[in-house]
């Protein structure tokens, strides 16, 4: 949670009280709100609140689904932190208390159906309380101006399928847990949340030809991806056609210092760091 706050403050998006301070800025979080650490529910609630506050201020905060959201929704919880199970048990008790309080006022109960001995797995599963509230509303791919954002990367096959259609199908699966045909978009090495075609640290291994083909099909200039930790922080490849922003923020996976990618007027690209050096242009 501390790293999340630091990243948002580094980008000038929240104030000392964790309230939106970005005005009409448009921000994107490229997925992986879950796993490898505690504080999952506080992070999800913070992002949800900041989305509302940003919209009221004329800005936007887009929160994407990454492979760890889709893994948990599909029942794969292997990377869950032990502290997160305690957090979800506490969350369930708060939900139950809320239901008891509102029932005394004659109001409708807060929607929750989590009753098992493993509230985390039940709530995060596709069709579960948390998956419906948060992940079903989150896109898997978003385009803003000349930039397309995805957790792993967008391949030409994804564009041919239709990015809007892909987002809708994954959202329906997260909502009802039954639309399992959508799993083809989020499972396997070529899935939009799993591909590493553009994020190899060895830039010579990046599939720049496929990247340029996808960008031409979309009509975009660049792609921003996460998923693969970049030693030393945010990097670029393919002549700036792809920007790789996974700095390994979680203590359980990299414990990197926060960095923020800033795109100004759809042209200038800078990296913001928590150092005396401050911001630097990509490639500088």
PDB file of C-alpha atoms in Angstrom:
ATOM      1  CA  UNK A   1       0.000   0.000   0.000  1.00  0.00           C
ATOM      2  CA  UNK A   2       2.854   2.371   0.806  1.00  0.00           C
ATOM      3  CA  UNK A   3       4.418   1.853  -2.622  1.00  0.00           C
ATOM      4  CA  UNK A   4       1.045   2.495  -4.274  1.00  0.00           C
ATOM      5  CA  UNK A   5       0.710   5.822  -2.469  1.00  0.00           C
ATOM      6  CA  UNK A   6       4.292   6.764  -3.298  1.00  0.00           C
ATOM      7  CA  UNK A   7       3.777   6.053  -6.985  1.00  0.00           C
ATOM      8  CA  UNK A   8       0.631   8.177  -7.123  1.00  0.00           C
ATOM      9  CA  UNK A   9       2.336  11.022  -5.253  1.00  0.00           C
ATOM     10  CA  UNK A  10       5.346  10.799  -7.543  1.00  0.00           C
ATOM     11  CA  UNK A  11       3.006  11.349 -10.470  1.00  0.00           C
ATOM     12  CA  UNK A  12       1.361  14.304  -8.729  1.00  0.00           C
ATOM     13  CA  UNK A  13      -1.949  12.450  -8.663  1.00  0.00           C
ATOM     14  CA  UNK A  14      -2.777  12.411  -4.935  1.00  0.00           C
ATOM     15  CA  UNK A  15      -2.217  14.750  -2.010  1.00  0.00           C
ATOM     16  CA  UNK A  16      -1.013  14.040   1.521  1.00  0.00           C
ATOM     17  CA  UNK A  17      -4.499  12.764   2.403  1.00  0.00           C
ATOM     18  CA  UNK A  18      -4.578  10.301  -0.507  1.00  0.00           C
ATOM     19  CA  UNK A  19      -7.166  12.386  -2.369  1.00  0.00           C
ATOM     20  CA  UNK A  20      -7.048  12.912  -6.120  1.00  0.00           C
ATOM     21  CA  UNK A  21      -4.899  15.937  -6.928  1.00  0.00           C
ATOM     22  CA  UNK A  22      -4.268  15.279 -10.613  1.00  0.00           C
ATOM     23  CA  UNK A  23      -6.990  17.538 -11.983  1.00  0.00           C
ATOM     24  CA  UNK A  24      -7.767  16.544 -15.572  1.00  0.00           C
ATOM     25  CA  UNK A  25      -4.811  14.159 -15.832  1.00  0.00           C
ATOM     26  CA  UNK A  26      -5.526  10.762 -17.406  1.00  0.00           C
ATOM     27  CA  UNK A  27      -3.664   7.949 -15.617  1.00  0.00           C
ATOM     28  CA  UNK A  28      -3.404   4.213 -16.249  1.00  0.00           C
ATOM     29  CA  UNK A  29      -2.525   1.420 -13.839  1.00  0.00           C
ATOM     30  CA  UNK A  30      -1.545  -1.528 -16.041  1.00  0.00           C
ATOM     31  CA  UNK A  31      -2.743  -4.388 -13.835  1.00  0.00           C
ATOM     32  CA  UNK A  32      -1.507  -6.750 -11.115  1.00  0.00           C
ATOM     33  CA  UNK A  33      -3.200  -5.322  -8.057  1.00  0.00           C
ATOM     34  CA  UNK A  34      -3.138  -8.808  -6.502  1.00  0.00           C
ATOM     35  CA  UNK A  35      -0.636 -11.343  -5.115  1.00  0.00           C
ATOM     36  CA  UNK A  36       2.837 -11.344  -3.566  1.00  0.00           C
ATOM     37  CA  UNK A  37       1.815  -9.079  -0.691  1.00  0.00           C
ATOM     38  CA  UNK A  38      -0.907  -8.034   1.760  1.00  0.00           C
ATOM     39  CA  UNK A  39      -3.181  -4.975   1.523  1.00  0.00           C
ATOM     40  CA  UNK A  40      -5.005  -6.212  -1.586  1.00  0.00           C
ATOM     41  CA  UNK A  41      -8.430  -4.941  -0.535  1.00  0.00           C
ATOM     42  CA  UNK A  42      -7.129  -1.547   0.668  1.00  0.00           C
ATOM     43  CA  UNK A  43      -5.396  -1.087  -2.695  1.00  0.00           C
ATOM     44  CA  UNK A  44      -8.553  -2.016  -4.629  1.00  0.00           C
ATOM     45  CA  UNK A  45     -10.712   0.338  -2.572  1.00  0.00           C
ATOM     46  CA  UNK A  46      -8.156   3.151  -2.946  1.00  0.00           C
ATOM     47  CA  UNK A  47      -8.080   2.760  -6.730  1.00  0.00           C
ATOM     48  CA  UNK A  48     -11.878   2.647  -6.901  1.00  0.00           C
ATOM     49  CA  UNK A  49     -12.209   5.847  -4.865  1.00  0.00           C
ATOM     50  CA  UNK A  50      -9.537   7.636  -6.888  1.00  0.00           C
ATOM     51  CA  UNK A  51     -11.382   6.710 -10.082  1.00  0.00           C
ATOM     52  CA  UNK A  52     -14.491   8.487  -8.796  1.00  0.00           C
ATOM     53  CA  UNK A  53     -12.535  11.514  -7.605  1.00  0.00           C
ATOM     54  CA  UNK A  54     -10.576  11.771 -10.864  1.00  0.00           C
ATOM     55  CA  UNK A  55     -13.753  11.731 -12.928  1.00  0.00           C
ATOM     56  CA  UNK A  56     -15.324  14.458 -10.800  1.00  0.00           C
ATOM     57  CA  UNK A  57     -12.204  16.582 -11.383  1.00  0.00           C
ATOM     58  CA  UNK A  58     -12.327  16.083 -15.149  1.00  0.00           C
ATOM     59  CA  UNK A  59      -9.571  13.447 -15.238  1.00  0.00           C
ATOM     60  CA  UNK A  60      -9.595   9.670 -15.520  1.00  0.00           C
ATOM     61  CA  UNK A  61      -7.915   6.745 -13.811  1.00  0.00           C
ATOM     62  CA  UNK A  62      -8.002   3.551 -15.865  1.00  0.00           C
ATOM     63  CA  UNK A  63      -7.250   0.385 -13.880  1.00  0.00           C
ATOM     64  CA  UNK A  64      -6.506  -2.652 -16.058  1.00  0.00           C
ATOM     65  CA  UNK A  65      -6.751  -6.372 -15.425  1.00  0.00           C
ATOM     66  CA  UNK A  66      -3.390  -8.109 -15.396  1.00  0.00           C
ATOM     67  CA  UNK A  67      -2.490 -11.771 -15.292  1.00  0.00           C
ATOM     68  CA  UNK A  68      -2.723 -11.918 -11.495  1.00  0.00           C
ATOM     69  CA  UNK A  69      -6.317 -10.687 -11.529  1.00  0.00           C
ATOM     70  CA  UNK A  70      -7.244 -13.218 -14.201  1.00  0.00           C
ATOM     71  CA  UNK A  71      -5.305 -16.032 -12.474  1.00  0.00           C
ATOM     72  CA  UNK A  72      -7.187 -15.527  -9.223  1.00  0.00           C
ATOM     73  CA  UNK A  73     -10.476 -15.204 -11.077  1.00  0.00           C
ATOM     74  CA  UNK A  74      -9.729 -18.584 -12.671  1.00  0.00           C
ATOM     75  CA  UNK A  75      -8.949 -20.143  -9.269  1.00  0.00           C
ATOM     76  CA  UNK A  76      -5.141 -20.016  -9.475  1.00  0.00           C
ATOM     77  CA  UNK A  77      -4.067 -18.568  -6.120  1.00  0.00           C
ATOM     78  CA  UNK A  78      -0.510 -19.904  -5.964  1.00  0.00           C
ATOM     79  CA  UNK A  79       1.043 -16.452  -5.529  1.00  0.00           C
ATOM     80  CA  UNK A  80      -1.236 -15.270  -2.722  1.00  0.00           C
ATOM     81  CA  UNK A  81       0.584 -13.801   0.259  1.00  0.00           C
ATOM     82  CA  UNK A  82      -0.282 -15.429   3.586  1.00  0.00           C
ATOM     83  CA  UNK A  83      -1.207 -12.041   5.011  1.00  0.00           C
ATOM     84  CA  UNK A  84      -3.811 -11.543   2.309  1.00  0.00           C
ATOM     85  CA  UNK A  85      -5.870 -14.459   3.632  1.00  0.00           C
ATOM     86  CA  UNK A  86      -6.070 -12.731   7.006  1.00  0.00           C
ATOM     87  CA  UNK A  87      -7.031  -9.477   5.287  1.00  0.00           C
ATOM     88  CA  UNK A  88      -9.889 -11.163   3.435  1.00  0.00           C
ATOM     89  CA  UNK A  89     -11.146 -12.840   6.599  1.00  0.00           C
ATOM     90  CA  UNK A  90     -11.307  -9.397   8.215  1.00  0.00           C
ATOM     91  CA  UNK A  91     -13.008  -7.980   5.113  1.00  0.00           C
ATOM     92  CA  UNK A  92     -15.690 -10.671   5.273  1.00  0.00           C
ATOM     93  CA  UNK A  93     -16.399  -9.857   8.935  1.00  0.00           C
ATOM     94  CA  UNK A  94     -16.745  -6.161   8.093  1.00  0.00           C
ATOM     95  CA  UNK A  95     -19.185  -7.045   5.317  1.00  0.00           C
ATOM     96  CA  UNK A  96     -21.214  -9.179   7.707  1.00  0.00           C
ATOM     97  CA  UNK A  97     -21.255  -6.386  10.281  1.00  0.00           C
ATOM     98  CA  UNK A  98     -22.409  -3.955   7.588  1.00  0.00           C
ATOM     99  CA  UNK A  99     -25.253  -6.285   6.663  1.00  0.00           C
ATOM    100  CA  UNK A 100     -26.407  -6.514  10.253  1.00  0.00           C
ATOM    101  CA  UNK A 101     -26.344  -2.738  10.661  1.00  0.00           C
ATOM    102  CA  UNK A 102     -28.236  -1.923   7.462  1.00  0.00           C
ATOM    103  CA  UNK A 103     -30.805  -4.631   8.155  1.00  0.00           C
ATOM    104  CA  UNK A 104     -31.678  -2.877  11.415  1.00  0.00           C
ATOM    105  CA  UNK A 105     -32.419   0.246   9.383  1.00  0.00           C
ATOM    106  CA  UNK A 106     -34.637  -1.646   6.970  1.00  0.00           C
ATOM    107  CA  UNK A 107     -32.209  -1.102   4.105  1.00  0.00           C
ATOM    108  CA  UNK A 108     -31.104  -3.672   1.555  1.00  0.00           C
ATOM    109  CA  UNK A 109     -28.173  -5.829   2.587  1.00  0.00           C
ATOM    110  CA  UNK A 110     -24.723  -5.223   1.150  1.00  0.00           C
ATOM    111  CA  UNK A 111     -24.229  -7.741  -1.626  1.00  0.00           C
ATOM    112  CA  UNK A 112     -21.964 -10.493  -0.338  1.00  0.00           C
ATOM    113  CA  UNK A 113     -22.160 -14.230  -0.707  1.00  0.00           C
ATOM    114  CA  UNK A 114     -18.775 -15.206   0.740  1.00  0.00           C
ATOM    115  CA  UNK A 115     -19.355 -18.020   3.219  1.00  0.00           C
ATOM    116  CA  UNK A 116     -16.504 -20.517   2.736  1.00  0.00           C
ATOM    117  CA  UNK A 117     -13.444 -21.083   4.892  1.00  0.00           C
ATOM    118  CA  UNK A 118     -11.356 -19.482   2.128  1.00  0.00           C
ATOM    119  CA  UNK A 119     -12.979 -16.070   1.655  1.00  0.00           C
ATOM    120  CA  UNK A 120     -10.139 -14.776  -0.516  1.00  0.00           C
ATOM    121  CA  UNK A 121     -10.466 -17.475  -3.172  1.00  0.00           C
ATOM    122  CA  UNK A 122     -14.250 -17.293  -3.143  1.00  0.00           C
ATOM    123  CA  UNK A 123     -14.404 -13.505  -3.396  1.00  0.00           C
ATOM    124  CA  UNK A 124     -11.804 -13.259  -6.183  1.00  0.00           C
ATOM    125  CA  UNK A 125     -13.164 -16.099  -8.320  1.00  0.00           C
ATOM    126  CA  UNK A 126     -14.991 -15.061 -11.490  1.00  0.00           C
ATOM    127  CA  UNK A 127     -18.569 -14.380 -10.395  1.00  0.00           C
ATOM    128  CA  UNK A 128     -17.418 -13.721  -6.808  1.00  0.00           C
ATOM    129  CA  UNK A 129     -18.066 -10.541  -4.862  1.00  0.00           C
ATOM    130  CA  UNK A 130     -14.722  -8.851  -5.464  1.00  0.00           C
ATOM    131  CA  UNK A 131     -14.380 -10.005  -9.078  1.00  0.00           C
ATOM    132  CA  UNK A 132     -17.824  -8.563  -9.867  1.00  0.00           C
ATOM    133  CA  UNK A 133     -17.274  -5.281  -8.088  1.00  0.00           C
ATOM    134  CA  UNK A 134     -13.774  -4.510  -9.337  1.00  0.00           C
ATOM    135  CA  UNK A 135     -12.427  -6.725 -12.126  1.00  0.00           C
ATOM    136  CA  UNK A 136     -15.614  -7.018 -14.187  1.00  0.00           C
ATOM    137  CA  UNK A 137     -15.547  -3.220 -14.599  1.00  0.00           C
ATOM    138  CA  UNK A 138     -11.865  -3.025 -15.482  1.00  0.00           C
ATOM    139  CA  UNK A 139     -10.738  -3.158 -19.112  1.00  0.00           C
ATOM    140  CA  UNK A 140      -7.950  -5.442 -20.240  1.00  0.00           C
ATOM    141  CA  UNK A 141      -6.791  -3.074 -22.984  1.00  0.00           C
ATOM    142  CA  UNK A 142      -7.256   0.683 -23.246  1.00  0.00           C
ATOM    143  CA  UNK A 143      -6.198   3.220 -25.864  1.00  0.00           C
ATOM    144  CA  UNK A 144      -5.576   6.860 -25.013  1.00  0.00           C
ATOM    145  CA  UNK A 145      -4.606   9.057 -27.913  1.00  0.00           C
ATOM    146  CA  UNK A 146      -1.619   7.542 -29.704  1.00  0.00           C
ATOM    147  CA  UNK A 147      -0.880   5.033 -26.920  1.00  0.00           C
ATOM    148  CA  UNK A 148      -2.374   1.605 -26.245  1.00  0.00           C
ATOM    149  CA  UNK A 149      -1.994   0.063 -22.785  1.00  0.00           C
ATOM    150  CA  UNK A 150      -2.104  -3.625 -21.835  1.00  0.00           C
ATOM    151  CA  UNK A 151      -0.563  -5.703 -19.091  1.00  0.00           C
ATOM    152  CA  UNK A 152       1.304  -8.143 -21.340  1.00  0.00           C
ATOM    153  CA  UNK A 153       0.845  -6.704 -24.798  1.00  0.00           C
ATOM    154  CA  UNK A 154      -1.506  -6.558 -27.767  1.00  0.00           C
ATOM    155  CA  UNK A 155      -0.772  -8.945 -30.634  1.00  0.00           C
ATOM    156  CA  UNK A 156      -2.262  -8.692 -34.132  1.00  0.00           C
ATOM    157  CA  UNK A 157      -4.568 -11.626 -33.308  1.00  0.00           C
ATOM    158  CA  UNK A 158      -6.060  -9.599 -30.446  1.00  0.00           C
ATOM    159  CA  UNK A 159      -6.689  -6.664 -32.767  1.00  0.00           C
ATOM    160  CA  UNK A 160      -8.322  -8.957 -35.327  1.00  0.00           C
ATOM    161  CA  UNK A 161     -10.639 -10.292 -32.625  1.00  0.00           C
ATOM    162  CA  UNK A 162     -11.535  -6.726 -31.624  1.00  0.00           C
ATOM    163  CA  UNK A 163     -10.188  -4.988 -28.523  1.00  0.00           C
ATOM    164  CA  UNK A 164     -13.603  -3.733 -27.454  1.00  0.00           C
ATOM    165  CA  UNK A 165     -15.017  -7.215 -27.888  1.00  0.00           C
ATOM    166  CA  UNK A 166     -12.108  -8.687 -25.897  1.00  0.00           C
ATOM    167  CA  UNK A 167     -12.731  -6.263 -23.019  1.00  0.00           C
ATOM    168  CA  UNK A 168     -16.451  -7.035 -23.012  1.00  0.00           C
ATOM    169  CA  UNK A 169     -15.963 -10.793 -23.045  1.00  0.00           C
ATOM    170  CA  UNK A 170     -13.444 -10.778 -20.204  1.00  0.00           C
ATOM    171  CA  UNK A 171     -15.756  -8.470 -18.242  1.00  0.00           C
ATOM    172  CA  UNK A 172     -18.704 -10.839 -18.681  1.00  0.00           C
ATOM    173  CA  UNK A 173     -16.601 -13.767 -17.469  1.00  0.00           C
ATOM    174  CA  UNK A 174     -15.507 -11.803 -14.409  1.00  0.00           C
ATOM    175  CA  UNK A 175     -19.142 -10.885 -13.776  1.00  0.00           C
ATOM    176  CA  UNK A 176     -20.849 -14.261 -14.064  1.00  0.00           C
ATOM    177  CA  UNK A 177     -18.079 -16.867 -13.936  1.00  0.00           C
ATOM    178  CA  UNK A 178     -19.788 -18.806 -16.718  1.00  0.00           C
ATOM    179  CA  UNK A 179     -18.557 -17.239 -19.951  1.00  0.00           C
ATOM    180  CA  UNK A 180     -15.531 -19.504 -20.049  1.00  0.00           C
ATOM    181  CA  UNK A 181     -14.944 -18.951 -23.750  1.00  0.00           C
ATOM    182  CA  UNK A 182     -13.345 -15.671 -22.685  1.00  0.00           C
ATOM    183  CA  UNK A 183     -10.493 -17.579 -21.021  1.00  0.00           C
ATOM    184  CA  UNK A 184      -8.704 -17.809 -24.365  1.00  0.00           C
ATOM    185  CA  UNK A 185      -7.923 -14.108 -24.017  1.00  0.00           C
ATOM    186  CA  UNK A 186      -6.319 -14.449 -20.579  1.00  0.00           C
ATOM    187  CA  UNK A 187      -4.610 -17.854 -20.580  1.00  0.00           C
ATOM    188  CA  UNK A 188      -1.575 -19.064 -22.495  1.00  0.00           C
ATOM    189  CA  UNK A 189       1.691 -17.508 -23.613  1.00  0.00           C
ATOM    190  CA  UNK A 190       0.018 -15.386 -26.314  1.00  0.00           C
ATOM    191  CA  UNK A 191      -2.733 -13.984 -24.083  1.00  0.00           C
ATOM    192  CA  UNK A 192      -3.013 -10.217 -23.773  1.00  0.00           C
ATOM    193  CA  UNK A 193      -2.113 -10.443 -20.069  1.00  0.00           C
ATOM    194  CA  UNK A 194       0.658 -13.033 -20.505  1.00  0.00           C
ATOM    195  CA  UNK A 195       2.652 -12.346 -23.657  1.00  0.00           C
ATOM    196  CA  UNK A 196       6.248 -11.225 -23.220  1.00  0.00           C
ATOM    197  CA  UNK A 197       6.790 -10.629 -26.923  1.00  0.00           C
ATOM    198  CA  UNK A 198       7.655  -6.986 -26.318  1.00  0.00           C
ATOM    199  CA  UNK A 199       9.062  -7.012 -22.784  1.00  0.00           C
ATOM    200  CA  UNK A 200      12.254  -9.118 -22.874  1.00  0.00           C
ATOM    201  CA  UNK A 201      15.025  -7.286 -21.065  1.00  0.00           C
ATOM    202  CA  UNK A 202      17.269  -8.253 -23.952  1.00  0.00           C
ATOM    203  CA  UNK A 203      15.778  -5.862 -26.485  1.00  0.00           C
ATOM    204  CA  UNK A 204      17.162  -7.964 -29.342  1.00  0.00           C
ATOM    205  CA  UNK A 205      14.605 -10.628 -28.374  1.00  0.00           C
ATOM    206  CA  UNK A 206      11.647  -8.268 -28.628  1.00  0.00           C
ATOM    207  CA  UNK A 207       9.382  -8.994 -31.596  1.00  0.00           C
ATOM    208  CA  UNK A 208       9.447  -5.514 -33.064  1.00  0.00           C
ATOM    209  CA  UNK A 209       7.918  -6.591 -36.367  1.00  0.00           C
ATOM    210  CA  UNK A 210       4.856  -7.994 -34.604  1.00  0.00           C
ATOM    211  CA  UNK A 211       4.654  -4.868 -32.455  1.00  0.00           C
ATOM    212  CA  UNK A 212       4.681  -2.574 -35.465  1.00  0.00           C
ATOM    213  CA  UNK A 213       2.058  -4.707 -37.179  1.00  0.00           C
ATOM    214  CA  UNK A 214      -0.230  -4.469 -34.129  1.00  0.00           C
ATOM    215  CA  UNK A 215       0.315  -0.727 -33.821  1.00  0.00           C
ATOM    216  CA  UNK A 216      -0.489  -0.177 -37.508  1.00  0.00           C
ATOM    217  CA  UNK A 217      -3.690  -2.198 -37.151  1.00  0.00           C
ATOM    218  CA  UNK A 218      -4.720  -0.158 -34.103  1.00  0.00           C
ATOM    219  CA  UNK A 219      -3.566   3.149 -35.584  1.00  0.00           C
ATOM    220  CA  UNK A 220      -1.408   3.936 -32.526  1.00  0.00           C
ATOM    221  CA  UNK A 221       2.160   5.176 -32.151  1.00  0.00           C
ATOM    222  CA  UNK A 222       3.270   3.280 -29.068  1.00  0.00           C
ATOM    223  CA  UNK A 223       2.349   0.560 -26.578  1.00  0.00           C
ATOM    224  CA  UNK A 224       2.814   0.547 -22.805  1.00  0.00           C
ATOM    225  CA  UNK A 225       3.138  -2.854 -21.109  1.00  0.00           C
ATOM    226  CA  UNK A 226       3.958  -4.328 -17.712  1.00  0.00           C
ATOM    227  CA  UNK A 227       4.285  -8.000 -16.732  1.00  0.00           C
ATOM    228  CA  UNK A 228       8.076  -8.381 -17.028  1.00  0.00           C
ATOM    229  CA  UNK A 229      10.237  -6.683 -14.410  1.00  0.00           C
ATOM    230  CA  UNK A 230      12.816  -4.345 -15.929  1.00  0.00           C
ATOM    231  CA  UNK A 231      16.070  -4.200 -13.964  1.00  0.00           C
ATOM    232  CA  UNK A 232      16.868  -0.586 -13.216  1.00  0.00           C
ATOM    233  CA  UNK A 233      13.391   0.695 -13.971  1.00  0.00           C
ATOM    234  CA  UNK A 234      11.222   1.703 -16.917  1.00  0.00           C
ATOM    235  CA  UNK A 235      12.732   0.894 -20.322  1.00  0.00           C
ATOM    236  CA  UNK A 236      11.868   1.176 -23.992  1.00  0.00           C
ATOM    237  CA  UNK A 237      12.455  -1.041 -27.032  1.00  0.00           C
ATOM    238  CA  UNK A 238      11.727  -1.152 -30.748  1.00  0.00           C
ATOM    239  CA  UNK A 239      12.731   2.468 -31.265  1.00  0.00           C
ATOM    240  CA  UNK A 240      10.353   3.695 -28.588  1.00  0.00           C
ATOM    241  CA  UNK A 241       7.448   1.692 -29.981  1.00  0.00           C
ATOM    242  CA  UNK A 242       7.045  -0.115 -26.661  1.00  0.00           C
ATOM    243  CA  UNK A 243       7.532   1.235 -23.145  1.00  0.00           C
ATOM    244  CA  UNK A 244       7.980  -1.377 -20.374  1.00  0.00           C
ATOM    245  CA  UNK A 245       6.860  -0.057 -16.982  1.00  0.00           C
ATOM    246  CA  UNK A 246       7.091  -3.029 -14.582  1.00  0.00           C
ATOM    247  CA  UNK A 247       9.638  -1.949 -11.962  1.00  0.00           C
ATOM    248  CA  UNK A 248       8.905  -4.857  -9.573  1.00  0.00           C
ATOM    249  CA  UNK A 249       7.154  -2.607  -7.084  1.00  0.00           C
ATOM    250  CA  UNK A 250       5.945  -5.328  -4.704  1.00  0.00           C
ATOM    251  CA  UNK A 251       8.194  -6.300  -1.783  1.00  0.00           C
ATOM    252  CA  UNK A 252       7.423  -9.900  -2.687  1.00  0.00           C
ATOM    253  CA  UNK A 253       8.693  -9.565  -6.244  1.00  0.00           C
ATOM    254  CA  UNK A 254      11.537  -7.157  -6.890  1.00  0.00           C
ATOM    255  CA  UNK A 255      10.893  -4.527  -4.182  1.00  0.00           C
ATOM    256  CA  UNK A 256      11.727  -1.811  -6.677  1.00  0.00           C
ATOM    257  CA  UNK A 257      11.372   1.900  -6.036  1.00  0.00           C
ATOM    258  CA  UNK A 258       8.340   3.601  -7.594  1.00  0.00           C
ATOM    259  CA  UNK A 259       8.678   5.088 -11.054  1.00  0.00           C
ATOM    260  CA  UNK A 260       6.041   6.721 -13.225  1.00  0.00           C
ATOM    261  CA  UNK A 261       5.867   7.007 -17.000  1.00  0.00           C
ATOM    262  CA  UNK A 262       4.609  10.439 -18.053  1.00  0.00           C
ATOM    263  CA  UNK A 263       3.343  11.174 -21.554  1.00  0.00           C
ATOM    264  CA  UNK A 264       2.860  14.878 -22.189  1.00  0.00           C
ATOM    265  CA  UNK A 265       0.604  16.101 -25.011  1.00  0.00           C
ATOM    266  CA  UNK A 266       0.822  12.658 -26.596  1.00  0.00           C
ATOM    267  CA  UNK A 267       4.393  13.394 -27.737  1.00  0.00           C
ATOM    268  CA  UNK A 268       6.966  13.871 -24.955  1.00  0.00           C
ATOM    269  CA  UNK A 269       7.701  10.751 -22.881  1.00  0.00           C
ATOM    270  CA  UNK A 270       9.459  11.027 -19.508  1.00  0.00           C
ATOM    271  CA  UNK A 271      10.233   8.799 -16.537  1.00  0.00           C
ATOM    272  CA  UNK A 272       9.625  10.192 -13.050  1.00  0.00           C
ATOM    273  CA  UNK A 273      11.858   8.809 -10.289  1.00  0.00           C
ATOM    274  CA  UNK A 274      12.142   9.250  -6.519  1.00  0.00           C
ATOM    275  CA  UNK A 275      15.666  10.612  -6.780  1.00  0.00           C
ATOM    276  CA  UNK A 276      17.416  13.945  -6.912  1.00  0.00           C
ATOM    277  CA  UNK A 277      17.708  13.434 -10.652  1.00  0.00           C
ATOM    278  CA  UNK A 278      13.931  13.766 -10.930  1.00  0.00           C
ATOM    279  CA  UNK A 279      12.372  13.338 -14.365  1.00  0.00           C
ATOM    280  CA  UNK A 280      14.295  12.314 -17.455  1.00  0.00           C
ATOM    281  CA  UNK A 281      13.239  11.925 -21.052  1.00  0.00           C
ATOM    282  CA  UNK A 282      13.139   8.365 -22.402  1.00  0.00           C
ATOM    283  CA  UNK A 283      16.432   7.584 -24.120  1.00  0.00           C
ATOM    284  CA  UNK A 284      18.232  10.408 -22.309  1.00  0.00           C
TER     285      UNK A 284
END
